[in-house]
PDB file of C-alpha atoms in Angstrom:
ATOM      1  CA  UNK A   1     102.147  10.813   3.831  1.00 95.00           C
ATOM      2  CA  UNK A   2      98.993   8.946   4.119  1.00 97.00           C
ATOM      3  CA  UNK A   3      95.523  10.536   3.284  1.00 97.00           C
ATOM      4  CA  UNK A   4      92.214   9.663   2.390  1.00 98.00           C
ATOM      5  CA  UNK A   5      90.344  11.318  -0.354  1.00 98.00           C
ATOM      6  CA  UNK A   6      86.516  11.153  -0.729  1.00 98.00           C
ATOM      7  CA  UNK A   7      84.762  12.338  -4.077  1.00 97.00           C
ATOM      8  CA  UNK A   8      86.798  11.308  -7.171  1.00 97.00           C
ATOM      9  CA  UNK A   9      85.217  13.390  -9.931  1.00 94.00           C
ATOM     10  CA  UNK A  10      87.001  15.690 -12.300  1.00 89.00           C
ATOM     11  CA  UNK A  11      89.122  17.515  -9.519  1.00 95.00           C
ATOM     12  CA  UNK A  12      89.580  14.943  -6.610  1.00 97.00           C
ATOM     13  CA  UNK A  13      90.752  12.043  -8.939  1.00 97.00           C
ATOM     14  CA  UNK A  14      93.398  14.111 -10.493  1.00 97.00           C
ATOM     15  CA  UNK A  15      94.352  15.500  -6.962  1.00 98.00           C
ATOM     16  CA  UNK A  16      94.932  11.914  -6.078  1.00 98.00           C
ATOM     17  CA  UNK A  17      97.151  11.337  -9.161  1.00 97.00           C
ATOM     18  CA  UNK A  18      99.165  14.265  -8.316  1.00 97.00           C
ATOM     19  CA  UNK A  19      99.669  13.032  -4.866  1.00 98.00           C
ATOM     20  CA  UNK A  20     100.737   9.770  -5.867  1.00 97.00           C
ATOM     21  CA  UNK A  21     103.198  11.157  -8.207  1.00 96.00           C
ATOM     22  CA  UNK A  22     104.577  12.914  -5.163  1.00 96.00           C
ATOM     23  CA  UNK A  23     104.892   9.535  -3.315  1.00 96.00           C
ATOM     24  CA  UNK A  24     102.074  10.067  -0.967  1.00 98.00           C
ATOM     25  CA  UNK A  25      99.888   7.068  -0.080  1.00 98.00           C
ATOM     26  CA  UNK A  26      96.220   7.687  -0.716  1.00 98.00           C
ATOM     27  CA  UNK A  27      93.301   5.591   0.137  1.00 98.00           C
ATOM     28  CA  UNK A  28      90.299   6.701  -1.898  1.00 98.00           C
ATOM     29  CA  UNK A  29      86.568   6.420  -1.568  1.00 98.00           C
ATOM     30  CA  UNK A  30      83.824   7.241  -4.132  1.00 96.00           C
ATOM     31  CA  UNK A  31      80.143   6.098  -4.550  1.00 95.00           C
ATOM     32  CA  UNK A  32      81.030   5.004  -7.958  1.00 95.00           C
ATOM     33  CA  UNK A  33      83.011   1.700  -7.864  1.00 95.00           C
ATOM     34  CA  UNK A  34      84.690   2.406 -11.488  1.00 96.00           C
ATOM     35  CA  UNK A  35      86.120   5.914 -10.104  1.00 96.00           C
ATOM     36  CA  UNK A  36      87.793   4.008  -7.109  1.00 96.00           C
ATOM     37  CA  UNK A  37      89.194   1.128  -9.204  1.00 95.00           C
ATOM     38  CA  UNK A  38      90.630   3.716 -11.742  1.00 96.00           C
ATOM     39  CA  UNK A  39      92.872   5.098  -9.198  1.00 97.00           C
ATOM     40  CA  UNK A  40      93.774   1.522  -7.880  1.00 96.00           C
ATOM     41  CA  UNK A  41      95.280   1.154 -11.147  1.00 94.00           C
ATOM     42  CA  UNK A  42      97.209   4.259 -10.566  1.00 95.00           C
ATOM     43  CA  UNK A  43      98.704   3.036  -7.132  1.00 97.00           C
ATOM     44  CA  UNK A  44      95.738   4.283  -4.950  1.00 97.00           C
ATOM     45  CA  UNK A  45      94.317   1.960  -2.245  1.00 98.00           C
ATOM     46  CA  UNK A  46      90.275   1.702  -2.549  1.00 97.00           C
ATOM     47  CA  UNK A  47      87.769   1.646   0.230  1.00 97.00           C
ATOM     48  CA  UNK A  48      84.432   0.284  -0.145  1.00 96.00           C
ATOM     49  CA  UNK A  49      82.792   2.654   2.331  1.00 97.00           C
ATOM     50  CA  UNK A  50      84.015   5.401   4.907  1.00 97.00           C
ATOM     51  CA  UNK A  51      84.231   2.974   7.680  1.00 97.00           C
ATOM     52  CA  UNK A  52      86.639   0.942   5.579  1.00 97.00           C
ATOM     53  CA  UNK A  53      88.627   4.045   4.706  1.00 97.00           C
ATOM     54  CA  UNK A  54      88.970   5.114   8.248  1.00 97.00           C
ATOM     55  CA  UNK A  55      90.149   1.482   9.141  1.00 97.00           C
ATOM     56  CA  UNK A  56      92.852   1.664   6.174  1.00 97.00           C
ATOM     57  CA  UNK A  57      94.343   5.100   7.667  1.00 98.00           C
ATOM     58  CA  UNK A  58      96.925   5.388  10.474  1.00 96.00           C
ATOM     59  CA  UNK A  59      96.197   7.680  13.091  1.00 95.00           C
ATOM     60  CA  UNK A  60      96.257  10.679  13.264  1.00 96.00           C
ATOM     61  CA  UNK A  61      94.129  10.493  10.308  1.00 98.00           C
ATOM     62  CA  UNK A  62      93.790  12.925   7.554  1.00 98.00           C
ATOM     63  CA  UNK A  63      90.625  12.894   5.172  1.00 98.00           C
ATOM     64  CA  UNK A  64      90.212  15.290   2.287  1.00 98.00           C
ATOM     65  CA  UNK A  65      86.595  15.765   0.618  1.00 98.00           C
ATOM     66  CA  UNK A  66      86.088  16.816  -2.827  1.00 98.00           C
ATOM     67  CA  UNK A  67      82.407  16.729  -2.993  1.00 96.00           C
ATOM     68  CA  UNK A  68      79.599  19.146  -4.436  1.00 93.00           C
ATOM     69  CA  UNK A  69      78.779  21.379  -1.478  1.00 92.00           C
ATOM     70  CA  UNK A  70      75.258  19.820  -0.920  1.00 92.00           C
ATOM     71  CA  UNK A  71      76.971  16.450   0.286  1.00 95.00           C
ATOM     72  CA  UNK A  72      79.508  17.867   2.565  1.00 96.00           C
ATOM     73  CA  UNK A  73      77.409  18.444   5.697  1.00 96.00           C
ATOM     74  CA  UNK A  74      76.104  14.637   5.890  1.00 97.00           C
ATOM     75  CA  UNK A  75      79.640  13.266   4.822  1.00 97.00           C
ATOM     76  CA  UNK A  76      81.393  15.351   7.504  1.00 97.00           C
ATOM     77  CA  UNK A  77      78.529  14.480  10.135  1.00 97.00           C
ATOM     78  CA  UNK A  78      79.216  10.628   9.210  1.00 97.00           C
ATOM     79  CA  UNK A  79      82.894  11.077   9.374  1.00 98.00           C
ATOM     80  CA  UNK A  80      82.787  12.915  12.976  1.00 97.00           C
ATOM     81  CA  UNK A  81      81.277   9.477  14.338  1.00 97.00           C
ATOM     82  CA  UNK A  82      84.028   7.507  12.910  1.00 97.00           C
ATOM     83  CA  UNK A  83      87.108   9.871  13.528  1.00 98.00           C
ATOM     84  CA  UNK A  84      89.048  10.167  16.792  1.00 97.00           C
ATOM     85  CA  UNK A  85      90.536  13.305  18.599  1.00 98.00           C
ATOM     86  CA  UNK A  86      93.755  14.601  16.513  1.00 97.00           C
ATOM     87  CA  UNK A  87      92.335  13.613  13.091  1.00 98.00           C
ATOM     88  CA  UNK A  88      91.904  16.259  10.470  1.00 98.00           C
ATOM     89  CA  UNK A  89      89.079  16.772   7.928  1.00 98.00           C
ATOM     90  CA  UNK A  90      89.826  18.956   4.878  1.00 98.00           C
ATOM     91  CA  UNK A  91      87.118  20.265   2.597  1.00 98.00           C
ATOM     92  CA  UNK A  92      88.768  21.240  -0.621  1.00 97.00           C
ATOM     93  CA  UNK A  93      85.373  21.818  -2.531  1.00 94.00           C
ATOM     94  CA  UNK A  94      83.389  24.986  -3.254  1.00 93.00           C
ATOM     95  CA  UNK A  95      81.401  25.077   0.050  1.00 94.00           C
ATOM     96  CA  UNK A  96      80.049  27.914   1.912  1.00 95.00           C
ATOM     97  CA  UNK A  97      82.620  29.498   4.099  1.00 96.00           C
ATOM     98  CA  UNK A  98      80.110  30.112   6.819  1.00 96.00           C
ATOM     99  CA  UNK A  99      78.768  26.500   6.898  1.00 95.00           C
ATOM    100  CA  UNK A 100      82.557  25.539   7.284  1.00 96.00           C
ATOM    101  CA  UNK A 101      83.032  27.727  10.355  1.00 97.00           C
ATOM    102  CA  UNK A 102      79.857  25.934  11.809  1.00 97.00           C
ATOM    103  CA  UNK A 103      81.145  22.771  11.009  1.00 97.00           C
ATOM    104  CA  UNK A 104      84.595  23.583  12.443  1.00 97.00           C
ATOM    105  CA  UNK A 105      83.147  24.499  16.173  1.00 97.00           C
ATOM    106  CA  UNK A 106      80.937  21.246  15.855  1.00 96.00           C
ATOM    107  CA  UNK A 107      84.006  19.166  15.166  1.00 98.00           C
ATOM    108  CA  UNK A 108      86.231  20.868  17.708  1.00 97.00           C
ATOM    109  CA  UNK A 109      83.905  19.330  20.676  1.00 97.00           C
ATOM    110  CA  UNK A 110      85.184  15.899  19.391  1.00 97.00           C
ATOM    111  CA  UNK A 111      88.877  17.049  19.280  1.00 98.00           C
ATOM    112  CA  UNK A 112      88.682  16.997  15.328  1.00 98.00           C
ATOM    113  CA  UNK A 113      90.306  19.568  13.280  1.00 98.00           C
ATOM    114  CA  UNK A 114      88.880  21.146  10.164  1.00 98.00           C
ATOM    115  CA  UNK A 115      90.922  22.841   7.479  1.00 98.00           C
ATOM    116  CA  UNK A 116      88.985  24.524   4.424  1.00 98.00           C
ATOM    117  CA  UNK A 117      91.018  24.881   1.099  1.00 98.00           C
ATOM    118  CA  UNK A 118      89.783  26.585  -1.782  1.00 97.00           C
ATOM    119  CA  UNK A 119      91.023  24.856  -4.546  1.00 97.00           C
ATOM    120  CA  UNK A 120      91.603  26.242  -8.025  1.00 96.00           C
ATOM    121  CA  UNK A 121      93.211  24.511 -11.360  1.00 94.00           C
ATOM    122  CA  UNK A 122      90.170  22.618 -12.860  1.00 90.00           C
ATOM    123  CA  UNK A 123      91.310  19.766 -15.279  1.00 90.00           C
ATOM    124  CA  UNK A 124      94.621  21.485 -15.832  1.00 93.00           C
ATOM    125  CA  UNK A 125      95.771  21.061 -12.237  1.00 95.00           C
ATOM    126  CA  UNK A 126      97.340  17.613 -12.562  1.00 95.00           C
ATOM    127  CA  UNK A 127      99.817  18.991 -15.002  1.00 94.00           C
ATOM    128  CA  UNK A 128     100.218  22.504 -13.984  1.00 93.00           C
ATOM    129  CA  UNK A 129      99.555  22.181 -10.124  1.00 96.00           C
ATOM    130  CA  UNK A 130      96.681  23.583  -7.944  1.00 97.00           C
ATOM    131  CA  UNK A 131      96.268  27.086  -6.327  1.00 97.00           C
ATOM    132  CA  UNK A 132      95.267  26.306  -2.961  1.00 98.00           C
ATOM    133  CA  UNK A 133      93.593  28.941  -0.466  1.00 98.00           C
ATOM    134  CA  UNK A 134      93.857  27.550   3.048  1.00 98.00           C
ATOM    135  CA  UNK A 135      91.825  28.188   6.391  1.00 98.00           C
ATOM    136  CA  UNK A 136      92.547  26.671   9.435  1.00 98.00           C
ATOM    137  CA  UNK A 137      94.587  26.499  12.793  1.00 97.00           C
ATOM    138  CA  UNK A 138      98.577  26.749  12.814  1.00 98.00           C
ATOM    139  CA  UNK A 139      98.982  23.296  13.821  1.00 97.00           C
ATOM    140  CA  UNK A 140      96.494  21.395  11.893  1.00 98.00           C
ATOM    141  CA  UNK A 141      97.730  23.465   8.566  1.00 98.00           C
ATOM    142  CA  UNK A 142     101.461  22.641   9.550  1.00 98.00           C
ATOM    143  CA  UNK A 143     100.335  18.868   9.626  1.00 97.00           C
ATOM    144  CA  UNK A 144      99.034  18.982   6.037  1.00 98.00           C
ATOM    145  CA  UNK A 145     101.383  21.206   4.622  1.00 98.00           C
ATOM    146  CA  UNK A 146     103.327  18.458   2.741  1.00 97.00           C
ATOM    147  CA  UNK A 147      99.971  17.448   0.731  1.00 98.00           C
ATOM    148  CA  UNK A 148      99.629  21.401   0.143  1.00 98.00           C
ATOM    149  CA  UNK A 149     103.336  21.305  -1.382  1.00 98.00           C
ATOM    150  CA  UNK A 150     102.735  18.327  -3.642  1.00 97.00           C
ATOM    151  CA  UNK A 151      99.358  19.599  -4.932  1.00 98.00           C
ATOM    152  CA  UNK A 152     100.742  23.130  -5.718  1.00 97.00           C
ATOM    153  CA  UNK A 153     104.235  23.657  -7.130  1.00 95.00           C
ATOM    154  CA  UNK A 154     106.377  22.273  -4.285  1.00 95.00           C
ATOM    155  CA  UNK A 155     107.979  23.538  -0.987  1.00 94.00           C
ATOM    156  CA  UNK A 156     108.434  27.272  -0.169  1.00 93.00           C
ATOM    157  CA  UNK A 157     111.856  28.601   0.243  1.00 94.00           C
ATOM    158  CA  UNK A 158     113.274  31.574   1.531  1.00 92.00           C
ATOM    159  CA  UNK A 159     113.198  33.278  -1.961  1.00 94.00           C
ATOM    160  CA  UNK A 160     109.933  31.733  -2.852  1.00 95.00           C
ATOM    161  CA  UNK A 161     107.340  32.150  -0.314  1.00 96.00           C
ATOM    162  CA  UNK A 162     104.056  29.666  -0.305  1.00 96.00           C
ATOM    163  CA  UNK A 163     101.930  31.954  -2.376  1.00 97.00           C
ATOM    164  CA  UNK A 164     104.583  32.019  -5.246  1.00 96.00           C
ATOM    165  CA  UNK A 165     104.472  28.197  -4.932  1.00 97.00           C
ATOM    166  CA  UNK A 166     100.515  28.120  -5.292  1.00 97.00           C
ATOM    167  CA  UNK A 167      99.431  27.764  -1.652  1.00 98.00           C
ATOM    168  CA  UNK A 168      98.752  30.247   1.082  1.00 98.00           C
ATOM    169  CA  UNK A 169      97.298  29.754   4.791  1.00 98.00           C
ATOM    170  CA  UNK A 170      95.107  32.860   4.571  1.00 98.00           C
ATOM    171  CA  UNK A 171      93.866  32.810   8.171  1.00 98.00           C
ATOM    172  CA  UNK A 172      91.754  30.951  10.663  1.00 98.00           C
ATOM    173  CA  UNK A 173      88.822  28.480   9.502  1.00 98.00           C
ATOM    174  CA  UNK A 174      86.405  30.087   6.836  1.00 97.00           C
ATOM    175  CA  UNK A 175      89.193  32.328   5.406  1.00 98.00           C
ATOM    176  CA  UNK A 176      90.261  29.527   2.643  1.00 98.00           C
ATOM    177  CA  UNK A 177      86.796  29.338   1.438  1.00 97.00           C
ATOM    178  CA  UNK A 178      85.924  33.039   1.642  1.00 97.00           C
ATOM    179  CA  UNK A 179      89.096  33.993  -0.670  1.00 97.00           C
ATOM    180  CA  UNK A 180      88.168  30.949  -3.006  1.00 97.00           C
ATOM    181  CA  UNK A 181      84.617  32.404  -3.144  1.00 96.00           C
ATOM    182  CA  UNK A 182      85.864  35.904  -4.098  1.00 97.00           C
ATOM    183  CA  UNK A 183      88.265  34.384  -6.486  1.00 96.00           C
ATOM    184  CA  UNK A 184      85.231  32.677  -8.282  1.00 95.00           C
ATOM    185  CA  UNK A 185      83.123  35.700  -8.272  1.00 95.00           C
ATOM    186  CA  UNK A 186      86.087  37.547 -10.199  1.00 96.00           C
ATOM    187  CA  UNK A 187      86.197  34.460 -12.448  1.00 95.00           C
ATOM    188  CA  UNK A 188      82.375  35.108 -13.271  1.00 95.00           C
ATOM    189  CA  UNK A 189      83.151  38.715 -14.128  1.00 96.00           C
ATOM    190  CA  UNK A 190      86.272  37.957 -16.370  1.00 96.00           C
ATOM    191  CA  UNK A 191      84.475  35.192 -18.159  1.00 96.00           C
ATOM    192  CA  UNK A 192      81.309  37.539 -18.698  1.00 97.00           C
ATOM    193  CA  UNK A 193      83.361  40.440 -20.075  1.00 97.00           C
ATOM    194  CA  UNK A 194      85.228  38.146 -22.677  1.00 97.00           C
ATOM    195  CA  UNK A 195      81.870  36.597 -23.638  1.00 97.00           C
ATOM    196  CA  UNK A 196      80.307  39.891 -24.037  1.00 96.00           C
ATOM    197  CA  UNK A 197      83.309  41.140 -26.214  1.00 97.00           C
ATOM    198  CA  UNK A 198      83.429  38.221 -28.530  1.00 97.00           C
ATOM    199  CA  UNK A 199      79.841  38.326 -28.994  1.00 96.00           C
ATOM    200  CA  UNK A 200      79.999  41.849 -30.400  1.00 96.00           C
ATOM    201  CA  UNK A 201      82.685  40.750 -32.715  1.00 97.00           C
ATOM    202  CA  UNK A 202      80.588  37.751 -33.857  1.00 96.00           C
ATOM    203  CA  UNK A 203      77.855  40.232 -34.599  1.00 95.00           C
ATOM    204  CA  UNK A 204      80.012  42.681 -36.608  1.00 96.00           C
ATOM    205  CA  UNK A 205      78.890  41.713 -39.925  1.00 95.00           C
ATOM    206  CA  UNK A 206      75.239  42.606 -39.369  1.00 92.00           C
ATOM    207  CA  UNK A 207      75.278  45.402 -42.009  1.00 93.00           C
ATOM    208  CA  UNK A 208      76.060  42.715 -44.765  1.00 93.00           C
ATOM    209  CA  UNK A 209      72.446  41.148 -43.763  1.00 90.00           C
ATOM    210  CA  UNK A 210      69.387  42.026 -45.417  1.00 86.00           C
ATOM    211  CA  UNK A 211      67.437  44.515 -42.976  1.00 78.00           C
ATOM    212  CA  UNK A 212      63.916  43.737 -42.089  1.00 76.00           C
ATOM    213  CA  UNK A 213      61.427  46.792 -42.385  1.00 77.00           C
ATOM    214  CA  UNK A 214      58.505  46.679 -39.962  1.00 78.00           C
ATOM    215  CA  UNK A 215      57.115  48.384 -37.022  1.00 76.00           C
ATOM    216  CA  UNK A 216      58.479  45.880 -34.502  1.00 78.00           C
ATOM    217  CA  UNK A 217      62.224  45.934 -35.637  1.00 80.00           C
ATOM    218  CA  UNK A 218      64.603  49.007 -34.966  1.00 83.00           C
ATOM    219  CA  UNK A 219      66.226  49.468 -38.262  1.00 85.00           C
ATOM    220  CA  UNK A 220      70.178  49.243 -38.326  1.00 89.00           C
ATOM    221  CA  UNK A 221      71.739  52.791 -38.221  1.00 87.00           C
ATOM    222  CA  UNK A 222      74.576  53.166 -40.817  1.00 91.00           C
ATOM    223  CA  UNK A 223      74.647  49.431 -41.754  1.00 91.00           C
ATOM    224  CA  UNK A 224      77.942  50.229 -43.780  1.00 93.00           C
ATOM    225  CA  UNK A 225      79.611  50.713 -40.635  1.00 93.00           C
ATOM    226  CA  UNK A 226      79.109  46.852 -39.668  1.00 94.00           C
ATOM    227  CA  UNK A 227      80.272  44.863 -42.664  1.00 95.00           C
ATOM    228  CA  UNK A 228      83.359  43.261 -41.201  1.00 96.00           C
ATOM    229  CA  UNK A 229      83.609  39.427 -41.625  1.00 96.00           C
ATOM    230  CA  UNK A 230      85.840  38.714 -38.567  1.00 97.00           C
ATOM    231  CA  UNK A 231      87.749  35.565 -37.847  1.00 97.00           C
ATOM    232  CA  UNK A 232      86.953  35.540 -34.194  1.00 97.00           C
ATOM    233  CA  UNK A 233      88.962  32.557 -33.336  1.00 97.00           C
ATOM    234  CA  UNK A 234      92.169  34.211 -35.136  1.00 97.00           C
ATOM    235  CA  UNK A 235      91.426  37.341 -32.816  1.00 97.00           C
ATOM    236  CA  UNK A 236      91.219  35.454 -29.765  1.00 97.00           C
ATOM    237  CA  UNK A 237      94.555  33.816 -30.669  1.00 97.00           C
ATOM    238  CA  UNK A 238      95.976  37.358 -31.562  1.00 97.00           C
ATOM    239  CA  UNK A 239      95.066  38.737 -28.447  1.00 97.00           C
ATOM    240  CA  UNK A 240      96.947  35.988 -26.550  1.00 97.00           C
ATOM    241  CA  UNK A 241     100.403  37.387 -27.626  1.00 97.00           C
ATOM    242  CA  UNK A 242     101.282  40.908 -26.228  1.00 96.00           C
ATOM    243  CA  UNK A 243      97.780  41.980 -25.686  1.00 97.00           C
ATOM    244  CA  UNK A 244      96.825  43.796 -22.338  1.00 97.00           C
ATOM    245  CA  UNK A 245      93.851  41.347 -22.047  1.00 96.00           C
ATOM    246  CA  UNK A 246      95.771  38.118 -22.238  1.00 96.00           C
ATOM    247  CA  UNK A 247      95.144  35.611 -19.577  1.00 96.00           C
ATOM    248  CA  UNK A 248      94.728  31.748 -18.990  1.00 94.00           C
ATOM    249  CA  UNK A 249      90.866  32.413 -19.457  1.00 96.00           C
ATOM    250  CA  UNK A 250      91.628  33.926 -22.962  1.00 96.00           C
ATOM    251  CA  UNK A 251      94.114  30.768 -23.663  1.00 96.00           C
ATOM    252  CA  UNK A 252      91.037  28.794 -23.035  1.00 95.00           C
ATOM    253  CA  UNK A 253      88.742  30.914 -25.031  1.00 97.00           C
ATOM    254  CA  UNK A 254      90.843  30.570 -27.968  1.00 97.00           C
ATOM    255  CA  UNK A 255      91.115  26.894 -27.539  1.00 96.00           C
ATOM    256  CA  UNK A 256      87.480  26.739 -27.525  1.00 97.00           C
ATOM    257  CA  UNK A 257      86.947  28.836 -30.591  1.00 97.00           C
ATOM    258  CA  UNK A 258      89.649  27.025 -32.440  1.00 97.00           C
ATOM    259  CA  UNK A 259      87.700  23.664 -31.995  1.00 96.00           C
ATOM    260  CA  UNK A 260      84.367  25.036 -32.655  1.00 96.00           C
ATOM    261  CA  UNK A 261      84.269  28.430 -34.291  1.00 95.00           C
ATOM    262  CA  UNK A 262      80.503  28.945 -33.990  1.00 95.00           C
ATOM    263  CA  UNK A 263      80.331  27.057 -30.498  1.00 95.00           C
ATOM    264  CA  UNK A 264      77.666  24.872 -31.935  1.00 95.00           C
ATOM    265  CA  UNK A 265      78.425  21.971 -29.294  1.00 95.00           C
ATOM    266  CA  UNK A 266      76.796  24.422 -26.625  1.00 95.00           C
ATOM    267  CA  UNK A 267      73.306  25.485 -25.861  1.00 94.00           C
ATOM    268  CA  UNK A 268      74.481  28.626 -23.877  1.00 94.00           C
ATOM    269  CA  UNK A 269      72.972  27.630 -20.578  1.00 95.00           C
ATOM    270  CA  UNK A 270      75.532  28.719 -17.948  1.00 95.00           C
ATOM    271  CA  UNK A 271      75.292  26.901 -14.666  1.00 93.00           C
ATOM    272  CA  UNK A 272      76.261  28.619 -11.182  1.00 91.00           C
ATOM    273  CA  UNK A 273      77.228  26.483  -8.260  1.00 85.00           C
ATOM    274  CA  UNK A 274      76.975  29.064  -5.523  1.00 90.00           C
ATOM    275  CA  UNK A 275      80.087  31.037  -5.137  1.00 92.00           C
ATOM    276  CA  UNK A 276      78.954  34.147  -7.272  1.00 94.00           C
ATOM    277  CA  UNK A 277      75.809  34.428  -5.036  1.00 95.00           C
ATOM    278  CA  UNK A 278      77.912  33.929  -1.876  1.00 95.00           C
ATOM    279  CA  UNK A 279      80.326  36.566  -2.900  1.00 96.00           C
ATOM    280  CA  UNK A 280      77.448  39.094  -3.590  1.00 96.00           C
ATOM    281  CA  UNK A 281      75.719  38.345  -0.138  1.00 96.00           C
ATOM    282  CA  UNK A 282      79.016  39.216   1.561  1.00 96.00           C
ATOM    283  CA  UNK A 283      79.315  42.314  -0.423  1.00 96.00           C
ATOM    284  CA  UNK A 284      75.788  43.391   0.470  1.00 96.00           C
ATOM    285  CA  UNK A 285      76.535  42.563   4.055  1.00 96.00           C
ATOM    286  CA  UNK A 286      79.681  44.542   3.997  1.00 96.00           C
ATOM    287  CA  UNK A 287      78.272  47.385   1.774  1.00 97.00           C
ATOM    288  CA  UNK A 288      81.059  46.815  -0.916  1.00 97.00           C
ATOM    289  CA  UNK A 289      79.944  47.699  -4.404  1.00 97.00           C
ATOM    290  CA  UNK A 290      80.263  44.820  -6.849  1.00 96.00           C
ATOM    291  CA  UNK A 291      78.263  45.942  -9.826  1.00 96.00           C
ATOM    292  CA  UNK A 292      80.359  43.908 -12.606  1.00 96.00           C
ATOM    293  CA  UNK A 293      79.778  40.674 -10.598  1.00 96.00           C
ATOM    294  CA  UNK A 294      76.127  41.135 -10.005  1.00 96.00           C
ATOM    295  CA  UNK A 295      75.647  41.602 -13.580  1.00 96.00           C
ATOM    296  CA  UNK A 296      77.704  38.551 -14.545  1.00 96.00           C
ATOM    297  CA  UNK A 297      75.527  36.458 -12.224  1.00 96.00           C
ATOM    298  CA  UNK A 298      72.302  37.789 -13.225  1.00 95.00           C
ATOM    299  CA  UNK A 299      73.213  36.899 -16.794  1.00 95.00           C
ATOM    300  CA  UNK A 300      73.796  33.263 -15.577  1.00 96.00           C
ATOM    301  CA  UNK A 301      70.307  33.177 -14.352  1.00 95.00           C
ATOM    302  CA  UNK A 302      69.083  34.514 -17.762  1.00 95.00           C
ATOM    303  CA  UNK A 303      70.909  31.971 -19.464  1.00 96.00           C
ATOM    304  CA  UNK A 304      69.244  29.362 -17.386  1.00 95.00           C
ATOM    305  CA  UNK A 305      65.784  30.562 -18.645  1.00 94.00           C
ATOM    306  CA  UNK A 306      64.867  32.401 -15.358  1.00 94.00           C
ATOM    307  CA  UNK A 307      63.792  35.483 -17.429  1.00 95.00           C
ATOM    308  CA  UNK A 308      61.448  33.638 -19.866  1.00 95.00           C
ATOM    309  CA  UNK A 309      58.214  34.484 -17.793  1.00 94.00           C
ATOM    310  CA  UNK A 310      59.418  38.409 -17.311  1.00 95.00           C
ATOM    311  CA  UNK A 311      60.230  38.315 -21.075  1.00 94.00           C
ATOM    312  CA  UNK A 312      56.636  36.945 -21.753  1.00 94.00           C
ATOM    313  CA  UNK A 313      55.130  39.625 -19.383  1.00 94.00           C
ATOM    314  CA  UNK A 314      56.903  42.587 -21.377  1.00 93.00           C
ATOM    315  CA  UNK A 315      55.603  41.238 -24.771  1.00 93.00           C
ATOM    316  CA  UNK A 316      51.976  40.868 -23.103  1.00 94.00           C
ATOM    317  CA  UNK A 317      52.340  44.743 -22.010  1.00 93.00           C
ATOM    318  CA  UNK A 318      53.187  45.870 -25.323  1.00 91.00           C
ATOM    319  CA  UNK A 319      50.387  44.240 -26.813  1.00 92.00           C
ATOM    320  CA  UNK A 320      48.003  45.762 -24.074  1.00 93.00           C
ATOM    321  CA  UNK A 321      49.039  49.384 -24.394  1.00 92.00           C
ATOM    322  CA  UNK A 322      49.888  49.458 -28.015  1.00 89.00           C
ATOM    323  CA  UNK A 323      48.488  46.421 -29.887  1.00 90.00           C
ATOM    324  CA  UNK A 324      52.025  45.138 -30.573  1.00 88.00           C
ATOM    325  CA  UNK A 325      52.188  41.764 -31.917  1.00 88.00           C
ATOM    326  CA  UNK A 326      54.975  39.598 -30.789  1.00 87.00           C
ATOM    327  CA  UNK A 327      57.767  39.128 -33.445  1.00 81.00           C
ATOM    328  CA  UNK A 328      58.640  35.658 -33.780  1.00 79.00           C
ATOM    329  CA  UNK A 329      62.118  34.622 -33.730  1.00 72.00           C
ATOM    330  CA  UNK A 330      63.713  33.101 -36.917  1.00 61.00           C
TER     331      UNK A 330
END
């Protein structure tokens, strides 16, 4: 099957490689020429522009976008002037499902179908296969199914339905990105839970450290209870075997801690690309409680330095009402 891929970053490039390995014909475009040429070496055909890509694709055309959400609207707007009725645009990035629904309506007036595909698998997808959450009309989704089968674990059978093979037609346009949005919200929460637990393990030796005695430092009660020199990477590996908290994220945590036990290669600034915010918006709209996700999301904001001003004001208030001098970090 022939398709065009726009966006050859960490996800897009490996998705093309997986499609090529499954004997699909891929025409690729990225603003970075080096990214295009790297895939030419793997068997893809490069396009110099979106116009060039459309010329190389036979009708009905299928174009897949793997772009940051901010670049999707302009790209779809340009594609809408180049494609013809019967062509299909697939957005596989982490776009806002509401935006996708609007784009689908606009494309429908031109006879162009739109499919939203929430794509999970990260840098492991090339080897392990991707998890695809699909939204769109039945006809368009059926047309694109050979691509989904190649990117996931293969074709569904009577004994192995699509969801057990790593892809699922979730419903109409918007549903794919909605399901992926919630997926990423859960991911935020799981990551935060692991991070908090391992953080406590890493501080379990506080009782062995000299205790500061001053008016600005709460004393550690019963320091003899916190004198454990724990091998945190070994505990992460231990929990991977038989524990009820084992998961792929734990596997990755163990791998990261083995490579860098003190995590010195990281500054601790955790980005959020939007899905956690959108999930929380939906929860508020529907009156569905999500306290764990909201905490995890706000922790990410804190890691980005968004609480520095608030913390400065807290120090200023303590000085105002009690004359407390801010304790300098060591």
